[in-house]
Structure formats: structure tokens, C-alpha cells
mmCIF file of C-alpha atoms and ligand atoms in Angstrom:
data_model
loop_
_atom_site.group_PDB
_atom_site.id
_atom_site.type_symbol
_atom_site.label_atom_id
_atom_site.label_comp_id
_atom_site.label_asym_id
_atom_site.label_seq_id
_atom_site.Cartn_x
_atom_site.Cartn_y
_atom_site.Cartn_z
ATOM 1 C CA MET L 1 37.376 46.228 -16.675
ATOM 2 C CA ILE L 2 34.220 47.454 -18.371
ATOM 3 C CA ASN L 3 32.056 49.649 -16.243
ATOM 4 C CA SER L 4 28.760 50.219 -17.970
ATOM 5 C CA ALA L 5 28.043 53.227 -15.841
ATOM 6 C CA TYR L 6 30.637 55.047 -17.894
ATOM 7 C CA THR L 7 29.402 53.755 -21.250
ATOM 8 C CA PRO L 8 26.577 55.817 -22.658
ATOM 9 C CA PRO L 9 24.116 53.612 -24.594
ATOM 10 C CA LEU L 10 24.406 53.735 -28.375
ATOM 11 C CA ASP L 11 21.529 55.565 -29.923
ATOM 12 C CA LEU L 12 20.019 52.543 -31.719
ATOM 13 C CA VAL L 13 16.442 52.199 -32.919
ATOM 14 C CA ARG L 14 16.994 48.564 -33.822
ATOM 15 C CA ARG L 15 18.627 46.165 -31.409
ATOM 16 C CA PRO L 16 18.008 42.774 -33.071
ATOM 17 C CA ARG L 17 19.561 41.045 -30.078
ATOM 18 C CA ARG L 18 16.411 41.844 -28.065
ATOM 19 C CA ASN L 19 14.702 39.101 -30.087
ATOM 20 C CA ARG L 20 17.404 36.598 -29.177
ATOM 21 C CA GLN L 21 17.867 37.265 -25.478
ATOM 22 C CA ASN L 22 16.284 34.105 -24.092
ATOM 23 C CA ALA L 23 14.962 30.733 -25.164
ATOM 24 C CA ALA L 24 11.307 31.771 -24.915
ATOM 25 C CA ILE L 25 11.723 34.730 -27.270
ATOM 26 C CA ARG L 26 13.849 32.691 -29.653
ATOM 27 C CA ALA L 27 11.138 30.011 -29.768
ATOM 28 C CA LEU L 28 8.471 32.628 -30.352
ATOM 29 C CA ILE L 29 10.110 34.059 -33.433
ATOM 30 C CA ARG L 30 11.557 30.841 -34.897
ATOM 31 C CA GLU L 31 10.711 30.769 -38.609
ATOM 32 C CA THR L 32 11.418 27.166 -39.513
ATOM 33 C CA ARG L 33 10.666 24.007 -37.604
ATOM 34 C CA LEU L 34 11.349 20.375 -38.236
ATOM 35 C CA HIS L 35 8.539 17.900 -37.751
ATOM 36 C CA ALA L 36 8.447 14.122 -38.044
ATOM 37 C CA ASP L 37 5.474 14.477 -40.431
ATOM 38 C CA ASN L 38 7.808 15.880 -43.089
ATOM 39 C CA LEU L 39 10.547 13.276 -42.808
ATOM 40 C CA ILE L 40 10.985 10.150 -44.893
ATOM 41 C CA GLN L 41 13.298 7.364 -43.748
ATOM 42 C CA PRO L 42 15.192 5.603 -46.551
ATOM 43 C CA LEU L 43 15.650 1.890 -45.794
ATOM 44 C CA PHE L 44 17.777 -0.810 -47.407
ATOM 45 C CA VAL L 45 16.093 -4.164 -47.858
ATOM 46 C CA LYS L 46 17.674 -7.568 -48.460
ATOM 47 C CA ASP L 47 16.311 -10.988 -49.263
ATOM 48 C CA GLY L 48 16.233 -13.878 -46.803
ATOM 49 C CA ASN L 49 15.985 -14.173 -43.056
ATOM 50 C CA GLY L 50 19.447 -13.046 -41.988
ATOM 51 C CA GLY L 51 19.867 -10.437 -39.269
ATOM 52 C CA PRO L 52 20.518 -6.743 -39.873
ATOM 53 C CA GLU L 53 23.814 -5.974 -41.643
ATOM 54 C CA ALA L 54 25.715 -2.836 -40.787
ATOM 55 C CA ILE L 55 26.929 -0.555 -43.585
ATOM 56 C CA ASP L 56 30.423 0.705 -42.719
ATOM 57 C CA SER L 57 30.103 4.097 -44.329
ATOM 58 C CA MET L 58 26.632 4.777 -42.877
ATOM 59 C CA PRO L 59 26.728 4.446 -39.089
ATOM 60 C CA GLY L 60 23.367 3.411 -37.618
ATOM 61 C CA ILE L 61 21.946 2.263 -40.978
ATOM 62 C CA GLU L 62 21.501 -1.430 -41.712
ATOM 63 C CA ARG L 63 20.283 -3.679 -44.491
ATOM 64 C CA LEU L 64 17.119 -5.331 -43.252
ATOM 65 C CA SER L 65 15.373 -8.580 -44.072
ATOM 66 C CA ILE L 66 11.616 -8.378 -44.663
ATOM 67 C CA LYS L 67 10.906 -9.402 -41.078
ATOM 68 C CA ASP L 68 13.142 -6.639 -39.672
ATOM 69 C CA LEU L 69 11.805 -4.149 -42.208
ATOM 70 C CA ILE L 70 8.317 -4.666 -40.817
ATOM 71 C CA LYS L 71 9.573 -4.184 -37.244
ATOM 72 C CA GLU L 72 11.424 -1.050 -38.257
ATOM 73 C CA ALA L 73 8.376 0.439 -39.983
ATOM 74 C CA ILE L 74 6.309 -0.168 -36.839
ATOM 75 C CA GLN L 75 8.960 1.548 -34.699
ATOM 76 C CA LEU L 76 9.180 4.477 -37.102
ATOM 77 C CA ALA L 77 5.410 4.931 -37.104
ATOM 78 C CA LYS L 78 5.471 5.082 -33.295
ATOM 79 C CA LEU L 79 7.968 7.913 -33.582
ATOM 80 C CA GLY L 80 5.736 9.718 -36.067
ATOM 81 C CA ILE L 81 7.587 8.808 -39.274
ATOM 82 C CA ARG L 82 4.865 7.561 -41.608
ATOM 83 C CA ALA L 83 6.781 7.235 -44.866
ATOM 84 C CA VAL L 84 9.680 5.008 -45.870
ATOM 85 C CA ALA L 85 11.681 4.947 -49.108
ATOM 86 C CA LEU L 86 12.806 1.433 -49.967
ATOM 87 C CA PHE L 87 15.940 0.340 -51.805
ATOM 88 C CA PRO L 88 16.630 -3.332 -52.492
ATOM 89 C CA GLN L 89 20.055 -4.904 -52.316
ATOM 90 C CA ILE L 90 20.027 -7.525 -55.036
ATOM 91 C CA ASP L 91 22.337 -10.527 -54.923
ATOM 92 C CA PRO L 92 25.123 -10.215 -57.553
ATOM 93 C CA THR L 93 24.138 -13.599 -59.022
ATOM 94 C CA LEU L 94 20.746 -12.114 -59.996
ATOM 95 C CA LYS L 95 22.236 -9.151 -61.852
ATOM 96 C CA ASP L 96 22.895 -8.870 -65.552
ATOM 97 C CA ALA L 97 23.545 -6.137 -68.100
ATOM 98 C CA HIS L 98 19.797 -5.579 -68.652
ATOM 99 C CA GLY L 99 18.642 -5.703 -65.034
ATOM 100 C CA LYS L 100 16.133 -8.359 -66.148
ATOM 101 C CA TYR L 101 15.447 -9.592 -62.639
ATOM 102 C CA ALA L 102 13.729 -6.262 -61.872
ATOM 103 C CA ILE L 103 10.655 -7.109 -63.885
ATOM 104 C CA THR L 104 10.429 -10.843 -63.275
ATOM 105 C CA ASP L 105 7.505 -12.114 -61.218
ATOM 106 C CA LYS L 106 9.873 -13.771 -58.798
ATOM 107 C CA ASN L 107 11.575 -10.525 -57.782
ATOM 108 C CA TRP L 108 11.531 -10.843 -53.968
ATOM 109 C CA PHE L 109 11.355 -7.056 -53.601
ATOM 110 C CA PHE L 110 7.698 -7.133 -54.717
ATOM 111 C CA THR L 111 6.992 -9.673 -51.991
ATOM 112 C CA ALA L 112 8.716 -7.423 -49.449
ATOM 113 C CA ILE L 113 6.528 -4.478 -50.445
ATOM 114 C CA ARG L 114 3.398 -6.616 -50.406
ATOM 115 C CA GLN L 115 4.112 -7.935 -46.926
ATOM 116 C CA LEU L 116 5.035 -4.534 -45.541
ATOM 117 C CA LYS L 117 1.799 -3.057 -46.913
ATOM 118 C CA ILE L 118 -0.220 -5.836 -45.306
ATOM 119 C CA GLU L 119 1.530 -5.647 -41.932
ATOM 120 C CA VAL L 120 1.857 -1.865 -41.632
ATOM 121 C CA PRO L 121 -0.799 -0.469 -43.974
ATOM 122 C CA HIS L 122 -0.767 3.093 -42.616
ATOM 123 C CA VAL L 123 2.915 3.652 -43.441
ATOM 124 C CA LEU L 124 3.484 5.054 -46.934
ATOM 125 C CA ILE L 125 5.751 2.955 -49.098
ATOM 126 C CA ILE L 126 7.886 4.852 -51.580
ATOM 127 C CA ALA L 127 9.681 2.622 -54.046
ATOM 128 C CA ASP L 128 12.690 3.821 -56.014
ATOM 129 C CA VAL L 129 12.440 3.293 -59.765
ATOM 130 C CA ALA L 130 15.800 2.730 -61.452
ATOM 131 C CA LEU L 131 17.744 -0.287 -62.609
ATOM 132 C CA ASP L 132 21.013 0.260 -60.736
ATOM 133 C CA PRO L 133 20.302 -2.350 -58.030
ATOM 134 C CA TYR L 134 19.746 -4.899 -60.821
ATOM 135 C CA THR L 135 22.422 -4.188 -63.429
ATOM 136 C CA ASP L 136 25.876 -5.731 -63.184
ATOM 137 C CA HIS L 137 27.454 -2.486 -64.443
ATOM 138 C CA GLY L 138 25.648 -0.373 -61.843
ATOM 139 C CA HIS L 139 24.045 2.080 -64.269
ATOM 140 C CA ASP L 140 20.397 3.084 -63.865
ATOM 141 C CA GLY L 141 19.379 1.672 -67.222
ATOM 142 C CA VAL L 142 20.353 -0.593 -70.076
ATOM 143 C CA LEU L 143 23.336 0.285 -72.255
ATOM 144 C CA ASP L 144 23.291 1.013 -75.960
ATOM 145 C CA PRO L 145 25.793 -1.454 -77.442
ATOM 146 C CA ALA L 146 26.924 1.065 -80.048
ATOM 147 C CA THR L 147 27.762 3.925 -77.699
ATOM 148 C CA GLY L 148 28.075 2.236 -74.303
ATOM 149 C CA ASP L 149 25.826 4.962 -72.921
ATOM 150 C CA VAL L 150 22.509 4.348 -71.154
ATOM 151 C CA ALA L 151 19.798 3.935 -73.807
ATOM 152 C CA ASN L 152 17.033 6.379 -72.926
ATOM 153 C CA ASP L 153 13.853 5.076 -74.521
ATOM 154 C CA GLU L 154 14.580 1.414 -73.922
ATOM 155 C CA THR L 155 15.282 2.170 -70.271
ATOM 156 C CA VAL L 156 12.051 4.159 -69.937
ATOM 157 C CA HIS L 157 10.170 1.224 -71.400
ATOM 158 C CA ILE L 158 11.573 -1.163 -68.779
ATOM 159 C CA LEU L 159 11.089 1.305 -65.944
ATOM 160 C CA THR L 160 7.408 1.833 -66.752
ATOM 161 C CA HIS L 161 6.854 -1.917 -66.338
ATOM 162 C CA TYR L 162 8.863 -1.939 -63.158
ATOM 163 C CA ALA L 163 6.948 1.032 -61.708
ATOM 164 C CA THR L 164 3.613 -0.615 -62.462
ATOM 165 C CA ARG L 165 4.716 -3.786 -60.720
ATOM 166 C CA LEU L 166 5.835 -1.828 -57.693
ATOM 167 C CA ALA L 167 2.412 -0.185 -57.607
ATOM 168 C CA ALA L 168 0.709 -3.561 -57.962
ATOM 169 C CA ALA L 169 2.771 -4.886 -55.052
ATOM 170 C CA GLY L 170 1.487 -2.051 -52.861
ATOM 171 C CA ALA L 171 3.829 0.905 -53.254
ATOM 172 C CA ASP L 172 1.923 4.133 -52.523
ATOM 173 C CA MET L 173 4.436 6.206 -54.433
ATOM 174 C CA VAL L 174 6.962 5.398 -57.097
ATOM 175 C CA ALA L 175 10.099 7.513 -57.204
ATOM 176 C CA PRO L 176 11.940 7.461 -60.538
ATOM 177 C CA SER L 177 15.591 8.240 -59.744
ATOM 178 C CA ASP L 178 17.009 7.367 -63.158
ATOM 179 C CA MET L 179 16.931 10.808 -64.864
ATOM 180 C CA MET L 180 15.901 9.435 -68.273
ATOM 181 C CA ASP L 181 14.018 11.861 -70.525
ATOM 182 C CA GLY L 182 10.262 11.387 -70.626
ATOM 183 C CA ARG L 183 9.997 8.791 -67.895
ATOM 184 C CA ILE L 184 7.491 10.619 -65.717
ATOM 185 C CA GLY L 185 4.918 10.869 -68.521
ATOM 186 C CA ALA L 186 5.483 7.279 -69.603
ATOM 187 C CA ILE L 187 5.132 5.961 -66.055
ATOM 188 C CA ARG L 188 2.015 8.068 -65.395
ATOM 189 C CA ASP L 189 0.379 6.733 -68.603
ATOM 190 C CA GLU L 190 1.137 3.142 -67.761
ATOM 191 C CA LEU L 191 0.029 3.458 -64.138
ATOM 192 C CA ASP L 192 -3.260 5.015 -65.225
ATOM 193 C CA HIS L 193 -3.731 2.450 -67.962
ATOM 194 C CA GLU L 194 -3.274 -0.362 -65.443
ATOM 195 C CA GLY L 195 -5.740 1.207 -63.008
ATOM 196 C CA PHE L 196 -3.238 2.702 -60.550
ATOM 197 C CA THR L 197 -4.572 6.225 -60.829
ATOM 198 C CA GLN L 198 -3.988 6.804 -57.108
ATOM 199 C CA THR L 199 -0.322 5.807 -57.131
ATOM 200 C CA SER L 200 1.732 8.979 -56.763
ATOM 201 C CA ILE L 201 4.926 9.878 -58.546
ATOM 202 C CA LEU L 202 7.666 11.417 -56.446
ATOM 203 C CA ALA L 203 9.992 12.545 -59.217
ATOM 204 C CA TYR L 204 13.706 12.934 -58.718
ATOM 205 C CA ALA L 205 13.398 16.048 -60.843
ATOM 206 C CA ALA L 206 16.825 17.527 -60.313
ATOM 207 C CA LYS L 207 19.272 14.790 -59.454
ATOM 208 C CA PHE L 208 22.872 15.849 -59.780
ATOM 209 C CA ALA L 209 25.870 13.717 -60.764
ATOM 210 C CA SER L 210 27.216 13.935 -57.243
ATOM 211 C CA ALA L 211 30.239 12.526 -55.446
ATOM 212 C CA TYR L 212 28.010 12.148 -52.389
ATOM 213 C CA TYR L 213 26.251 8.921 -53.410
ATOM 214 C CA GLY L 214 29.260 6.740 -52.569
ATOM 215 C CA PRO L 215 28.022 5.203 -49.294
ATOM 216 C CA PHE L 216 24.620 4.436 -50.868
ATOM 217 C CA ARG L 217 26.291 2.536 -53.683
ATOM 218 C CA ASP L 218 28.082 0.462 -51.046
ATOM 219 C CA ALA L 219 24.779 -0.129 -49.282
ATOM 220 C CA VAL L 220 22.937 -1.465 -52.336
ATOM 221 C CA GLY L 221 26.081 -2.967 -53.843
ATOM 222 C CA SER L 222 25.572 -1.096 -57.111
ATOM 223 C CA THR L 223 29.272 -0.999 -57.862
ATOM 224 C CA THR L 224 30.996 -4.206 -58.825
ATOM 225 C CA GLU L 225 34.171 -3.299 -57.009
ATOM 226 C CA LYS L 226 33.714 -2.059 -53.477
ATOM 227 C CA GLY L 227 35.066 1.408 -53.114
ATOM 228 C CA THR L 228 34.366 2.570 -56.644
ATOM 229 C CA PRO L 229 31.723 5.123 -55.811
ATOM 230 C CA ALA L 230 32.790 7.301 -58.715
ATOM 231 C CA LEU L 231 30.692 5.428 -61.298
ATOM 232 C CA ASP L 232 30.211 8.053 -63.984
ATOM 233 C CA LYS L 233 26.543 8.969 -64.520
ATOM 234 C CA ARG L 234 27.101 12.360 -66.108
ATOM 235 C CA THR L 235 25.237 11.559 -69.323
ATOM 236 C CA TYR L 236 21.979 11.369 -67.368
ATOM 237 C CA GLN L 237 22.406 13.031 -63.979
ATOM 238 C CA LEU L 238 22.714 16.828 -63.890
ATOM 239 C CA ASP L 239 25.937 18.801 -63.929
ATOM 240 C CA PRO L 240 26.449 20.242 -60.404
ATOM 241 C CA ALA L 241 27.219 23.566 -62.086
ATOM 242 C CA ASN L 242 23.729 23.998 -63.545
ATOM 243 C CA LEU L 243 20.769 25.726 -61.943
ATOM 244 C CA ARG L 244 18.761 26.657 -65.040
ATOM 245 C CA GLU L 245 18.925 23.099 -66.296
ATOM 246 C CA ALA L 246 17.552 21.941 -62.941
ATOM 247 C CA LEU L 247 14.598 24.295 -63.407
ATOM 248 C CA LEU L 248 13.984 22.852 -66.864
ATOM 249 C CA GLU L 249 13.972 19.306 -65.474
ATOM 250 C CA ALA L 250 11.599 20.328 -62.692
ATOM 251 C CA ARG L 251 9.213 21.895 -65.188
ATOM 252 C CA LEU L 252 9.269 18.868 -67.477
ATOM 253 C CA ASP L 253 8.502 16.517 -64.583
ATOM 254 C CA GLU L 254 5.683 18.763 -63.414
ATOM 255 C CA ASP L 255 4.226 18.947 -66.926
ATOM 256 C CA GLN L 256 4.395 15.164 -67.247
ATOM 257 C CA GLY L 257 2.361 14.650 -64.091
ATOM 258 C CA ALA L 258 4.763 14.400 -61.142
ATOM 259 C CA ASP L 259 2.974 14.835 -57.807
ATOM 260 C CA ILE L 260 6.055 15.899 -55.850
ATOM 261 C CA LEU L 261 9.356 17.238 -57.171
ATOM 262 C CA MET L 262 12.591 16.182 -55.548
ATOM 263 C CA ILE L 263 16.023 17.775 -55.495
ATOM 264 C CA LYS L 264 19.040 15.669 -54.682
ATOM 265 C CA PRO L 265 21.501 15.997 -52.960
ATOM 266 C CA ALA L 266 20.032 18.553 -50.575
ATOM 267 C CA GLY L 267 22.547 20.433 -48.467
ATOM 268 C CA LEU L 268 24.818 21.406 -51.340
ATOM 269 C CA TYR L 269 21.905 22.445 -53.544
ATOM 270 C CA LEU L 270 19.936 24.803 -51.308
ATOM 271 C CA ASP L 271 19.878 27.405 -54.094
ATOM 272 C CA VAL L 272 18.228 24.855 -56.373
ATOM 273 C CA ILE L 273 15.627 24.028 -53.726
ATOM 274 C CA SER L 274 14.726 27.677 -53.284
ATOM 275 C CA ALA L 275 14.649 28.356 -57.025
ATOM 276 C CA VAL L 276 12.357 25.372 -57.674
ATOM 277 C CA ARG L 277 10.231 26.495 -54.703
ATOM 278 C CA LEU L 278 9.560 29.766 -56.523
ATOM 279 C CA ALA L 279 8.928 28.048 -59.857
ATOM 280 C CA THR L 280 6.258 25.538 -58.831
ATOM 281 C CA THR L 281 3.237 25.135 -56.603
ATOM 282 C CA LEU L 282 3.897 21.411 -56.174
ATOM 283 C CA PRO L 283 5.274 20.071 -52.909
ATOM 284 C CA ILE L 284 9.068 19.858 -52.908
ATOM 285 C CA ALA L 285 11.158 17.092 -51.433
ATOM 286 C CA ALA L 286 14.908 17.137 -50.896
ATOM 287 C CA TYR L 287 17.113 14.101 -50.381
ATOM 288 C CA GLN L 288 19.898 14.462 -47.852
ATOM 289 C CA VAL L 289 22.007 11.733 -49.410
ATOM 290 C CA SER L 290 24.287 9.079 -47.986
ATOM 291 C CA GLY L 291 27.454 11.178 -48.345
ATOM 292 C CA GLU L 292 25.907 14.116 -46.500
ATOM 293 C CA TYR L 293 24.969 11.745 -43.694
ATOM 294 C CA ALA L 294 28.367 10.043 -43.712
ATOM 295 C CA GLN L 295 30.361 13.253 -43.541
ATOM 296 C CA ILE L 296 28.489 14.501 -40.478
ATOM 297 C CA HIS L 297 28.994 11.149 -38.782
ATOM 298 C CA ALA L 298 32.661 10.984 -39.741
ATOM 299 C CA ALA L 299 33.402 14.445 -38.373
ATOM 300 C CA ALA L 300 31.461 13.658 -35.206
ATOM 301 C CA ARG L 301 33.410 10.429 -34.725
ATOM 302 C CA ALA L 302 36.632 12.364 -35.016
ATOM 303 C CA GLY L 303 35.329 14.712 -32.343
ATOM 304 C CA TRP L 304 35.275 17.631 -34.781
ATOM 305 C CA LEU L 305 31.531 18.281 -34.919
ATOM 306 C CA ASP L 306 28.667 17.796 -32.495
ATOM 307 C CA LEU L 307 26.569 15.098 -34.159
ATOM 308 C CA GLU L 308 23.144 16.256 -33.037
ATOM 309 C CA LYS L 309 23.737 19.952 -33.570
ATOM 310 C CA ALA L 310 25.226 19.400 -37.028
ATOM 311 C CA ARG L 311 22.347 17.050 -37.901
ATOM 312 C CA ASP L 312 19.693 19.527 -36.763
ATOM 313 C CA GLU L 313 21.333 22.437 -38.566
ATOM 314 C CA SER L 314 21.753 20.468 -41.798
ATOM 315 C CA LEU L 315 18.051 19.537 -41.840
ATOM 316 C CA LEU L 316 16.821 22.958 -40.798
ATOM 317 C CA ALA L 317 18.771 24.557 -43.641
ATOM 318 C CA ILE L 318 17.098 22.234 -46.161
ATOM 319 C CA LYS L 319 13.660 23.102 -44.829
ATOM 320 C CA ARG L 320 14.441 26.823 -44.698
ATOM 321 C CA ALA L 321 15.521 26.725 -48.340
ATOM 322 C CA GLY L 322 11.997 25.597 -49.249
ATOM 323 C CA ALA L 323 11.746 21.821 -48.975
ATOM 324 C CA ASP L 324 8.434 20.588 -47.592
ATOM 325 C CA ILE L 325 9.661 17.035 -47.279
ATOM 326 C CA ILE L 326 13.112 15.685 -46.426
ATOM 327 C CA LEU L 327 14.405 12.203 -47.135
ATOM 328 C CA THR L 328 17.166 11.654 -44.628
ATOM 329 C CA TYR L 329 18.990 8.774 -42.995
ATOM 330 C CA PHE L 330 18.667 10.830 -39.802
ATOM 331 C CA ALA L 331 14.844 10.595 -39.883
ATOM 332 C CA ARG L 332 14.510 8.095 -37.055
ATOM 333 C CA ASP L 333 17.021 9.830 -34.771
ATOM 334 C CA MET L 334 15.576 13.213 -35.581
ATOM 335 C CA ALA L 335 12.055 12.075 -34.737
ATOM 336 C CA LYS L 336 13.322 10.711 -31.432
ATOM 337 C CA SER L 337 15.015 13.926 -30.579
ATOM 338 C CA LEU L 338 11.978 16.022 -31.616
ATOM 339 C CA ARG L 339 9.878 13.864 -29.332
ATOM 340 C CA ASN L 340 12.166 14.566 -26.386
ATOM 341 C CA SER L 341 12.545 18.276 -26.994
HETATM 342 C C1 PBG J 30 20.064 5.230 -57.884
HETATM 343 C C2 PBG J 30 19.990 6.021 -56.652
HETATM 344 C C3 PBG J 30 21.103 6.572 -56.021
HETATM 345 C C4 PBG J 30 20.651 7.164 -54.857
HETATM 346 C C5 PBG J 30 19.273 6.969 -54.783
HETATM 347 N N1 PBG J 30 18.872 6.269 -55.923
HETATM 348 C C6 PBG J 30 22.537 6.527 -56.376
HETATM 349 C C7 PBG J 30 22.987 6.857 -57.720
HETATM 350 O O1 PBG J 30 22.340 7.572 -58.481
HETATM 351 O O2 PBG J 30 24.073 6.384 -58.055
HETATM 352 C C8 PBG J 30 21.546 7.853 -53.891
HETATM 353 C C9 PBG J 30 21.070 8.011 -52.517
HETATM 354 C C10 PBG J 30 22.113 8.329 -51.524
HETATM 355 O O3 PBG J 30 23.301 8.544 -51.826
HETATM 356 O O4 PBG J 30 21.735 8.363 -50.353
HETATM 357 N N2 PBG J 30 19.115 5.339 -58.814
#
């Protein structure tokens, strides 16, 4: 038995535990806080009028028809989430090697954006710019027949058209996720030329060739065979080993006119977030990707992690590292829980 009467106090000037002794003190000194204002909900959109479709590897996330997308955006706005990032799931019959459907007038995704903007005008629409939902091979651009690799300049050319059409449809921000060289400058030029000077560019500045995009590729069907999430994008996405190269990419995107710089994935790249934070004055976004979301859910389902605590900690860490904005599939749930806390 410990009898404190016989234990002389240690002669300590600093007792950091004083600042942790109760909830009120802990709240007073808390350095980082999550807020719905800083969260962006990624949403998967499908054509037609069918009901929501569950995505096995992403519990709680569904592919939504335009009608349900509008309902969801209204719900999110009520919870304080005023920005959504949209990803279309394109029917395999509309895909080809060039992703041609992307820039055709009849692309239903433009209609979806247009309707969402009309119905819920105060919610920001962020549209991803890359060809992977549209190509039958699942790469973010068109392939060079000689090398089989993604052809940079040709892809940039197509993506600038695509970005301008997204802006014309009503996207408030375009978010190039393709990692081609020079695309931010080319898109900025074209947007300005077409009169979309107020359309922002949220640049995926440092996007790593990550194993954690697997569930997303299931969600948008960007792999021909289900369960082949390991599509190799290493000739354009960054090597997970490289921090300096990430800083170079961030600088190039800033110099070419990006409004916000994004790092992706988030939780495994906290050092990159904090390094970019020191290197720029631009706002920084981080994308907690599908695999980060899926692994927390999977462990929680197995009873190995507490879902809400692991979720909160994962997001707090991303913010603490220096991200102003977080794209996360947890956005809706997080906003709900912030509302109740
Ligand atoms: C594709 C794109 C990907 C993601 C966003 N845009 C996947 C990829 O690069 O293969 C991943 C998002 C996620 O995993 O949540 N341009």
C-alpha cells in the first residue's frame, strides 16, 4: 500500500500533469481543434435515378445519383460542411483508351454539377480533374503508344479542356489530381482565357503513388478487374520515399497559380504536410484517402480500435501537422460529432 504521508514530494519546478488534471484545463490549453468549416466531404456520383449503392470497402459511403447528391449536399450544409469534392463513376461502356467521354458535351457529370449548383448554390463544388474515371486502362491520362506510359503534354491538353468545362458547369474549384508536369499553369491560362478568372485551383501538389487508394478505385471503378488496386502510377505520382521532391512539386504548383496546395495521402505523410506548411503561405489541404478510412473502419469492425476515437485522432494529427483543410470520408460523421460535443 502506498501511503503518501511517508512519501516526500519530489522537488519539481515543472509538473506538466497540472495542465492535464481535468477536462476544463485540458480544453483551455488545447492547441488544435477540428471544425466543420475546414472539412471537405468527397462524394461519388453516378448517372441515372437508381438508389444509393454501398461500396464494400468504404463503410458508410455510397455512390449517389444526382437526386441523392443534392439531398446529401443539403444535409451536409446543415451540419456545417460547405464543400464537397465530386468523383464520377462512369459506365464501362463509355470508357475508352483516350477517356474521350470526359470532354464530350453529353457527359452527364457536367449536368450533375450544373444541377447541384442550382439547387444548393452556397455549397462549394470541387471537381477532380483527371482522366482515370474515363479511361478503360484506369490511368489518369492518355498513353503514348511507343512507350505505354502516360503522355504528359497530350494529357495536359485534354485536362485543360475538361477543367474549363467543369468550371462552365458550375464547379467553384477544379482539383487536378493527375500529377502531369505543367498542368496547373495550363489550366489557369485556359480558365482565365475562357473568362473563369474566379474558378480556383486546388492542386494535388504532392500526390504519392500510394497503396491506400485501393477502395477509391473500387468506388469509381477505375480498375478493369475488381480487386486490382495496385495499378502502377509510379511514372507520375510521387515516390513515397521522397520529401524534397514533394517540396519541388508544391513550389511548381504555387508558381503556376495554384490557390491551395494539397498533400495526399494525409496520415502517412504528416512530415510532408509540415514541411510544405513552412515552405508556403498558401492554404494547405490534406486528403485522408480511402485506404486510411477503410483501415480505421476495418479495425473498428474487428473490435480492435474505437472507431470514433481513432477517427478523431487521425484527423487531429493531420491538422496539427499543418493542414488548414482536410478532405475526409469522415467529414459528415465528424461534423455530427462536433455538433454534439
Ligand atoms: C485519381 C484519384 C485517385 C484518388 C483521387 N483522385 C486515385 C488514384 O490516383 O488512383 C484517390 C482518393 C482516395 O483513395 O480516397 N486521379
